[in-house]
PDB file of C-alpha atoms in Angstrom:
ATOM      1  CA  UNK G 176     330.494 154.164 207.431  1.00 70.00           C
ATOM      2  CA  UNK G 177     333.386 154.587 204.783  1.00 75.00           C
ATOM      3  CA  UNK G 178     332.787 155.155 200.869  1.00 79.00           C
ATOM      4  CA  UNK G 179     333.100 151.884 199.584  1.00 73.00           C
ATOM      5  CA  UNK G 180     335.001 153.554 196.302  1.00 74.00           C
ATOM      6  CA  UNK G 181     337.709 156.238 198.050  1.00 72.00           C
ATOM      7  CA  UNK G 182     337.550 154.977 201.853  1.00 67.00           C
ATOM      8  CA  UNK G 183     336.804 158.496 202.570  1.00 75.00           C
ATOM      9  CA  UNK G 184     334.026 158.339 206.180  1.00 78.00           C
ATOM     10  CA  UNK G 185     330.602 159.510 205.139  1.00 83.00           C
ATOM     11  CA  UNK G 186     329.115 162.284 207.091  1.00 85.00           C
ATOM     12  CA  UNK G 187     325.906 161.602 208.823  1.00 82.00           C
ATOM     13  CA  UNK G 188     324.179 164.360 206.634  1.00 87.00           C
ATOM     14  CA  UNK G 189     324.423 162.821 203.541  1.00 88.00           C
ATOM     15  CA  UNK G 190     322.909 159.193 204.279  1.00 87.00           C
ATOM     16  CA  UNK G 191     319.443 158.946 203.553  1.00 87.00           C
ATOM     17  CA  UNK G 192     318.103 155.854 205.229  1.00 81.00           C
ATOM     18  CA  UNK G 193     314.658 156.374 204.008  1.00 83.00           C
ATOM     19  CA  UNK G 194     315.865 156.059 200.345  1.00 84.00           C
ATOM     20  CA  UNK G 195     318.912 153.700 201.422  1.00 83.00           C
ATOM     21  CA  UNK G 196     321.447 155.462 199.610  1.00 88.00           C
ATOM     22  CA  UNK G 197     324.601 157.312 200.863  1.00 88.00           C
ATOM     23  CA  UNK G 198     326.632 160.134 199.109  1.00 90.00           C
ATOM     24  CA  UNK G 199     330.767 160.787 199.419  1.00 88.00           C
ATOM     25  CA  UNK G 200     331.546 164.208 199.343  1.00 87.00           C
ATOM     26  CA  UNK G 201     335.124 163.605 198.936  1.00 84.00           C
ATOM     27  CA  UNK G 202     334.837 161.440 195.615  1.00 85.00           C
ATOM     28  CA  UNK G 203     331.037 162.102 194.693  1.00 87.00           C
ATOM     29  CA  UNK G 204     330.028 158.656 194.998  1.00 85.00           C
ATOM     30  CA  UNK G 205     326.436 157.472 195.363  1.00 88.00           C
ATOM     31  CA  UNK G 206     325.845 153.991 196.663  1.00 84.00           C
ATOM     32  CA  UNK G 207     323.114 151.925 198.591  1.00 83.00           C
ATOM     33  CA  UNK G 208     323.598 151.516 202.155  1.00 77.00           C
ATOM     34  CA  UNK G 209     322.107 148.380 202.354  1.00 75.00           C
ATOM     35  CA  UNK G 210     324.590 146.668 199.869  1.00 70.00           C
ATOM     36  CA  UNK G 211     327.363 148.265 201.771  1.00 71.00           C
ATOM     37  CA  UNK G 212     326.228 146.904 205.417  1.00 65.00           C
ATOM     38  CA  UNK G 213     328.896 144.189 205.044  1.00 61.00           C
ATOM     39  CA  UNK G 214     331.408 146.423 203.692  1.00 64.00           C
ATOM     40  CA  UNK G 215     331.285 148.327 206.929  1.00 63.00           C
ATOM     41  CA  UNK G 216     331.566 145.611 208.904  1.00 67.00           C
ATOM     42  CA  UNK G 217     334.856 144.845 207.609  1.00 71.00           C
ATOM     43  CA  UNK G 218     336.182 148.488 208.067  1.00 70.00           C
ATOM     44  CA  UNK G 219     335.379 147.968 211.646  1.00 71.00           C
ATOM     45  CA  UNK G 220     337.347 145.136 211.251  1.00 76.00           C
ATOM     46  CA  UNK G 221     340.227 147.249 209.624  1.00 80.00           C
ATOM     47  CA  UNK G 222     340.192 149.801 211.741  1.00 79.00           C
ATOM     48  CA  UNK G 223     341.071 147.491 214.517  1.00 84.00           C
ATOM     49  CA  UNK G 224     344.134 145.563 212.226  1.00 90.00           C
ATOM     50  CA  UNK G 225     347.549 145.159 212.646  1.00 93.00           C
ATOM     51  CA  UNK G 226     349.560 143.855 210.096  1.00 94.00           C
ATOM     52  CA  UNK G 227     352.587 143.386 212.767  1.00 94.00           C
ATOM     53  CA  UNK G 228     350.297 141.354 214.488  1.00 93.00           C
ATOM     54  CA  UNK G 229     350.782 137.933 213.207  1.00 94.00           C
ATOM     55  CA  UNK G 230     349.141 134.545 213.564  1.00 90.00           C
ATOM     56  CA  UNK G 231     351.358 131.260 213.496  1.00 88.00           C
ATOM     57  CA  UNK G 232     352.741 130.329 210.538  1.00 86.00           C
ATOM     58  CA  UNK G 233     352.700 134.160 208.768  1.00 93.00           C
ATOM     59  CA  UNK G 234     355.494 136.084 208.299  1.00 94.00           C
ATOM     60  CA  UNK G 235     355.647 140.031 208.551  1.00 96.00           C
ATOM     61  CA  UNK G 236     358.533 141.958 207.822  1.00 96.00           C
ATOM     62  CA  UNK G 237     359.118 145.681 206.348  1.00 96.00           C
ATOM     63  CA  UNK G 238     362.191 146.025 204.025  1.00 95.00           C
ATOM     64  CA  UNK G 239     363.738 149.145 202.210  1.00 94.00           C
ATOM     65  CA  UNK G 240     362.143 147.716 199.004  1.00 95.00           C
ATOM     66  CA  UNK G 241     358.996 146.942 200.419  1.00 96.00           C
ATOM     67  CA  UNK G 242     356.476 144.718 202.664  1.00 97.00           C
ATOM     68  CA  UNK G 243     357.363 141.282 202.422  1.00 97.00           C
ATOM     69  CA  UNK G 244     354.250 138.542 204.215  1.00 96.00           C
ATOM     70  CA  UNK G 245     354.712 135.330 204.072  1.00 94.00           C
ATOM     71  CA  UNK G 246     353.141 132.127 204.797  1.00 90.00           C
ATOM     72  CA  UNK G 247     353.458 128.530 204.660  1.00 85.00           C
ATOM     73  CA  UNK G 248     350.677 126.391 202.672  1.00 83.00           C
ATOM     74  CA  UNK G 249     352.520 123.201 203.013  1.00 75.00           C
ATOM     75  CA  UNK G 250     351.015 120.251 205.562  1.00 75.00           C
ATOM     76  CA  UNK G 251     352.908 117.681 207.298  1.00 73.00           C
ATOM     77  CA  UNK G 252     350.082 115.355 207.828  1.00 79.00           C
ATOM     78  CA  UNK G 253     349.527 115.784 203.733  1.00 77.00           C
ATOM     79  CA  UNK G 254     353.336 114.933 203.247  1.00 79.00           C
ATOM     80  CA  UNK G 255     352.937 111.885 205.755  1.00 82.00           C
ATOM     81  CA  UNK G 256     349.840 110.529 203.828  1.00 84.00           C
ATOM     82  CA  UNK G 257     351.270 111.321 200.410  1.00 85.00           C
ATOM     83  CA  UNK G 258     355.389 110.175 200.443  1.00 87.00           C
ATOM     84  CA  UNK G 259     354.315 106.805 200.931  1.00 87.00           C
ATOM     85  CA  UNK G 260     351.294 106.657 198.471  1.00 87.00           C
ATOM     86  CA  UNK G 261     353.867 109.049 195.721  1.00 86.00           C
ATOM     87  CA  UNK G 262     356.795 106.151 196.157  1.00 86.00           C
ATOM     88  CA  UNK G 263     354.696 102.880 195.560  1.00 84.00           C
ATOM     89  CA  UNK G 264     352.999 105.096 192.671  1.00 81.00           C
ATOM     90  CA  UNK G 265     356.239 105.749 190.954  1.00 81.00           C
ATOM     91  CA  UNK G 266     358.375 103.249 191.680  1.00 80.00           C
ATOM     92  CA  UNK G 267     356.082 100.666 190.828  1.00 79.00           C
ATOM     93  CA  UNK G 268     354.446 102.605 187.792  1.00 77.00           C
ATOM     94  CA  UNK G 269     357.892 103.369 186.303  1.00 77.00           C
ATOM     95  CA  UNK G 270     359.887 100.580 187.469  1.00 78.00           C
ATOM     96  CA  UNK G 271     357.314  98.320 185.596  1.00 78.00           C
ATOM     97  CA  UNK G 272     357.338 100.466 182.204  1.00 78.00           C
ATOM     98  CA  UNK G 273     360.835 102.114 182.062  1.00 80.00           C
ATOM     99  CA  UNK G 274     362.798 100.386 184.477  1.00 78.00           C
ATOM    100  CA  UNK G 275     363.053  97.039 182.233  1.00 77.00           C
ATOM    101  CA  UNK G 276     363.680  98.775 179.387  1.00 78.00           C
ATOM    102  CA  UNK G 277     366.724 100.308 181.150  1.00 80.00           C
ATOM    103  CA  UNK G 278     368.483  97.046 182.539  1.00 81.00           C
ATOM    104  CA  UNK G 279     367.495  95.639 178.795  1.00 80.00           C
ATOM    105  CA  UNK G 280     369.140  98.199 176.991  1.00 80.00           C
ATOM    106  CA  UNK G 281     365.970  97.815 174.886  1.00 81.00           C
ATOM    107  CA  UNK G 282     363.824 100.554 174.097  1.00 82.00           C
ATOM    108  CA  UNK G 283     359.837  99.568 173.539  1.00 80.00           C
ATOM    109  CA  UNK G 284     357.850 102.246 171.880  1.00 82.00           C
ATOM    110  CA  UNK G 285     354.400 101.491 172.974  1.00 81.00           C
ATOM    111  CA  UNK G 286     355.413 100.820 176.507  1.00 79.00           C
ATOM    112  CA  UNK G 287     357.373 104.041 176.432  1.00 80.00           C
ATOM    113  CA  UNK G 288     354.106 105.944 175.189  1.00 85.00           C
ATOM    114  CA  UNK G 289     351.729 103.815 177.584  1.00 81.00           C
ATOM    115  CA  UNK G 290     353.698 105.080 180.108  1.00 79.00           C
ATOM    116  CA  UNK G 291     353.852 108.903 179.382  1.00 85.00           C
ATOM    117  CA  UNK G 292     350.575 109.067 181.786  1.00 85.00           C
ATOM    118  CA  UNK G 293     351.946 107.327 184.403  1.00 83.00           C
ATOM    119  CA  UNK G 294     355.503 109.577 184.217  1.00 85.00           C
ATOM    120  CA  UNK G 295     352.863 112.889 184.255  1.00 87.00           C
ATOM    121  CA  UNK G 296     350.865 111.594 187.505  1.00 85.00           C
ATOM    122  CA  UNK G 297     354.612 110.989 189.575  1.00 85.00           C
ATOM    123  CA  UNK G 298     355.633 114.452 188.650  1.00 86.00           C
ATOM    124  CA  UNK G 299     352.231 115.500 189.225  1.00 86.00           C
ATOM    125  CA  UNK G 300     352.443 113.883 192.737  1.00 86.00           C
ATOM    126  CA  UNK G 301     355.558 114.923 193.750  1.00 85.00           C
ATOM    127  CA  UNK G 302     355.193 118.429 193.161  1.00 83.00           C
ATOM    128  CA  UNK G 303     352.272 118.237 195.307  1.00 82.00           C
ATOM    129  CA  UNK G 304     354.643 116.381 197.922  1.00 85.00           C
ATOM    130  CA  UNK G 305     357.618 119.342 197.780  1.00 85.00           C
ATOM    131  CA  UNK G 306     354.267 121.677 197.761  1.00 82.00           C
ATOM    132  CA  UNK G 307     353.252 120.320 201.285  1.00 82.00           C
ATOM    133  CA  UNK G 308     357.273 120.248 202.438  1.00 84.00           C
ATOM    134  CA  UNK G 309     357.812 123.546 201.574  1.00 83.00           C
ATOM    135  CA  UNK G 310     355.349 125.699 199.985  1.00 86.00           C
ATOM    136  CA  UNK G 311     354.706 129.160 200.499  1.00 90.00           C
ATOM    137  CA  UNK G 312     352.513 131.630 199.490  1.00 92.00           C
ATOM    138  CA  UNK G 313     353.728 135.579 199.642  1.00 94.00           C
ATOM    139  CA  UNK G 314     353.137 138.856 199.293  1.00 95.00           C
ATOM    140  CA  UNK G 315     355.577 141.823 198.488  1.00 97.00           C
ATOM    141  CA  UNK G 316     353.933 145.122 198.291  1.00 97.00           C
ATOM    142  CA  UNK G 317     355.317 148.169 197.105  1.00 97.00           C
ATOM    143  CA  UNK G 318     354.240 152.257 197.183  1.00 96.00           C
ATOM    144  CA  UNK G 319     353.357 151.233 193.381  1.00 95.00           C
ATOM    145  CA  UNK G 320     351.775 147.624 193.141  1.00 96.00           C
ATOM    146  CA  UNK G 321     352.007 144.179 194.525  1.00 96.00           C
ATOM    147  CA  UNK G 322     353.289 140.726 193.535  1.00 97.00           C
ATOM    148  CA  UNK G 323     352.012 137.384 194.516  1.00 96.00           C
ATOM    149  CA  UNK G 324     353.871 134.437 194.686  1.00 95.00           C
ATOM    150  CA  UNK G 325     352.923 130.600 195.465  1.00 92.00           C
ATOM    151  CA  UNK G 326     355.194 127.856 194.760  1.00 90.00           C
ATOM    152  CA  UNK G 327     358.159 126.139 196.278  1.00 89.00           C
ATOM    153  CA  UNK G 328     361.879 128.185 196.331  1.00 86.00           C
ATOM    154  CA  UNK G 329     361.608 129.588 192.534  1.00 87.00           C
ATOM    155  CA  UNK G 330     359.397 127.455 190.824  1.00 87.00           C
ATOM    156  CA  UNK G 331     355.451 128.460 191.596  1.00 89.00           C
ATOM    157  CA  UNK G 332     352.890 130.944 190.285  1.00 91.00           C
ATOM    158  CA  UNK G 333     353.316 134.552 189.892  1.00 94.00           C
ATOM    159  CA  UNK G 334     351.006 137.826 189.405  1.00 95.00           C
ATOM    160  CA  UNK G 335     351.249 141.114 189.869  1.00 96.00           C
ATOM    161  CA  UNK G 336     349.280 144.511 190.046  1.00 96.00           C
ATOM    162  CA  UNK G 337     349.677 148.409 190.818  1.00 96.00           C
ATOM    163  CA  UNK G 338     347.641 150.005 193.338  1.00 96.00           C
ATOM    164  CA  UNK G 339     346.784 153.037 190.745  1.00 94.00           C
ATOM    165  CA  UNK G 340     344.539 150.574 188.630  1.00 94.00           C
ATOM    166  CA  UNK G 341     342.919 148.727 191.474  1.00 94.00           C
ATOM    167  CA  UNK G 342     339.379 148.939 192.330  1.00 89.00           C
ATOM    168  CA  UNK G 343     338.425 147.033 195.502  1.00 88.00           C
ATOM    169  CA  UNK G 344     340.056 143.782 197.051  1.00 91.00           C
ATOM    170  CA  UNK G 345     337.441 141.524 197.923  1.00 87.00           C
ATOM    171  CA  UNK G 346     336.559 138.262 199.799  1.00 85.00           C
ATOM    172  CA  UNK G 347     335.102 135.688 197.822  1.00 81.00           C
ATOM    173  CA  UNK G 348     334.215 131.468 197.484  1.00 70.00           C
ATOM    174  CA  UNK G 349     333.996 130.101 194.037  1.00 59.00           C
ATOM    175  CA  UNK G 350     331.048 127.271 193.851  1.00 50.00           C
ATOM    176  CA  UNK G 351     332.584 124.499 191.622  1.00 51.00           C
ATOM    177  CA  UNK G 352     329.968 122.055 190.751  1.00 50.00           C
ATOM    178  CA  UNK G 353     327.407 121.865 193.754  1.00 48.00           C
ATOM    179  CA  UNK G 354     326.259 125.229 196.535  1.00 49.00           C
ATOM    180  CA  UNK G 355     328.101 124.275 199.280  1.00 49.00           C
ATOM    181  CA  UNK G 356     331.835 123.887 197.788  1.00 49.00           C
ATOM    182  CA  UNK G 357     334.617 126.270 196.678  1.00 59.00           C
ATOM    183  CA  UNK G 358     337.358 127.781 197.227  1.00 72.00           C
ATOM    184  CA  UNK G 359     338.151 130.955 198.974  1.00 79.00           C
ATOM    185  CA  UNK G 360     340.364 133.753 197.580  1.00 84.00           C
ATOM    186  CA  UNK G 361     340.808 136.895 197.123  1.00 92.00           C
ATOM    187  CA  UNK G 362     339.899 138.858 194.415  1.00 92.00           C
ATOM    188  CA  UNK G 363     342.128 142.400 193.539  1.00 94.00           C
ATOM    189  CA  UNK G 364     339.471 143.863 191.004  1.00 92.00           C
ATOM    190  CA  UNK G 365     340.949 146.298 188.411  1.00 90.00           C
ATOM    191  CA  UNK G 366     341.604 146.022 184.508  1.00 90.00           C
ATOM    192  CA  UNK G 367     341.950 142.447 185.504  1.00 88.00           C
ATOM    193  CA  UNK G 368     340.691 140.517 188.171  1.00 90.00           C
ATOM    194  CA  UNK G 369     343.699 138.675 190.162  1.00 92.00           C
ATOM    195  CA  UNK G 370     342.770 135.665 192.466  1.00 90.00           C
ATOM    196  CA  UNK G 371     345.161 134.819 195.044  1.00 90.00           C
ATOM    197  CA  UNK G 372     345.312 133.308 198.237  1.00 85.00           C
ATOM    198  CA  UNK G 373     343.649 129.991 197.576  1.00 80.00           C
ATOM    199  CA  UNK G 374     345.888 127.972 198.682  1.00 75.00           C
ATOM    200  CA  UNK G 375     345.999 129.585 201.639  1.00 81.00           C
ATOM    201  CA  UNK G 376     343.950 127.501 204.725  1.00 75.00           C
ATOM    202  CA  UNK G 377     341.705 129.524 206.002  1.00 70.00           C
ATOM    203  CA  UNK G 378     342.367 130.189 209.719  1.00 72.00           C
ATOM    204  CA  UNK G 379     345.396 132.537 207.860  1.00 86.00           C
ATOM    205  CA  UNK G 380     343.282 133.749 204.854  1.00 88.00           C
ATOM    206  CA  UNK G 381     341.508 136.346 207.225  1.00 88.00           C
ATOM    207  CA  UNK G 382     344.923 137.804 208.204  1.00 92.00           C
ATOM    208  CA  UNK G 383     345.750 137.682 204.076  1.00 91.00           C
ATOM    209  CA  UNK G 384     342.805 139.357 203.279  1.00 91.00           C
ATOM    210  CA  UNK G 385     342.728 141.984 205.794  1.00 92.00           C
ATOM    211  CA  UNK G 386     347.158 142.948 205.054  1.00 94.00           C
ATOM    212  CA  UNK G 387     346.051 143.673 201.366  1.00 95.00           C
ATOM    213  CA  UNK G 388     342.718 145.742 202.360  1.00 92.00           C
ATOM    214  CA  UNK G 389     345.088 147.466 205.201  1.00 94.00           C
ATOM    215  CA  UNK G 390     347.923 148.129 202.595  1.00 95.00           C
ATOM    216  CA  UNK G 391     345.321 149.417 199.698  1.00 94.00           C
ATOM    217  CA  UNK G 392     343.961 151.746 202.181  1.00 90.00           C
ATOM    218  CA  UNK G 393     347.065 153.308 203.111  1.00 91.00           C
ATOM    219  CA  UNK G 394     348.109 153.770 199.473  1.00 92.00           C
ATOM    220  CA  UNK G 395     344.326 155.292 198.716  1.00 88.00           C
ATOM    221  CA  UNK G 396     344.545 157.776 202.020  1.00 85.00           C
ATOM    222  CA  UNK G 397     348.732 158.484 201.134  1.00 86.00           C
ATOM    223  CA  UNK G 398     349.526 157.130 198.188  1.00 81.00           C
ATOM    224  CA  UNK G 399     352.699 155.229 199.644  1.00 83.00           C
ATOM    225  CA  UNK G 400     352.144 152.199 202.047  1.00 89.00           C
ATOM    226  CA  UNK G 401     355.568 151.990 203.927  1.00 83.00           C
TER     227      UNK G 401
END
């Protein structure tokens, strides 16, 4: 069993079973052993985890400016479903309400304002469409902090953090509306709390989840990572 604040292993003489709590010499914290039982099956986990190790679709590579992982949260059978659906949408949709204003040469106010939810659903759906062509989510991970990135070539959603201010990187699902459904992500807990990694599917959310817990060890044990 680690310390589930420094990582440090806990000696076998100072967990009390009886009174379910466990003591880390190295960093003095006191915990309950029973809320930790799932934290130590993930540093089984961990201990077993190799970043180089990737599964398809994920990207690992080591830089001299840092860890770079990336992976690709785009869907062809999304893209085939959508293109079709995004062109009769827009064409139609705008053709109808811009388009004869165009070849008129006349411009209609109240069609051009009718319209303006019609122009925000076709960008709407085809950023979705270059999202599922070419979106990516990744990671690049320095001795100091990290920065996430999801979005398609420049244009996406970014955050950042430094190891010195993290607490714990955690697994979670978000319930929105009804038990039952969510979202999964990952949550880096420090003065903030950063969620990333939801768009991620989840056959390559495990490998997400256990680079960043892999990384934020090494930092805690070395304080570098690479």
């Amino acid at each position: 069993m680690n310390c589930p604040n420094c990582r440090h292993p806990i000696a076998s003489s100072e967990v009390n079973v009886q009174k379910d709590i466990a003591h880390c010499s190295s960093c003095n914290h006191v915990f309950k052993i029973s809320e930790n039982i799932e934290a130590a099956e993930d540093d089984i986990l961990l201990e077993s985890f190799d970043p180089a190790v990737t599964p398809d679709g994920v990207h690992h590579e080591i830089k001299s400016d840092g860890v770079y992982i990336s992976i690709k949260t785009g869907s062809a059978k999304t893209a085939f479903i959508l293109i079709p659906f995004t062109l009769a949408w827009s064409g139609f949709s705008l053709g109808m309400l811009y388009g004869r204003q165009i070849l008129s040469g006349e411009f209609d106010l109240v069609m051009s304002i009718f319209g303006l939810p019609f122009l925000a659903g076709s960008i709407l759906l085809i950023g979705v469409v270059l999202n599922s062509l070419a979106g990516r989510a990744t990671l690049h991970l320095t001795n100091s902090g990290g920065t996430y990135f999801h979005g398609v070539g420049t244009l996406g959603i970014k955050k950042k953090w430094r190891w010195e201010e993290t607490v714990q990187i955690i697994d979670t699902i978000s319930t929105v509306r009804y038990p039952g459904s969510g979202t999964r992500a990952i949550k880096i807990e420090g003065p903030s709390r950063i969620s990333v990694g939801s768009a991620i599917k989840d056959d390559k959310v495990d490998y997400f989840y256990y680079a960043l817990r892999y990384y934020f060890d090494q930092y805690k044990r070395k304080k570098y990572i690479y």
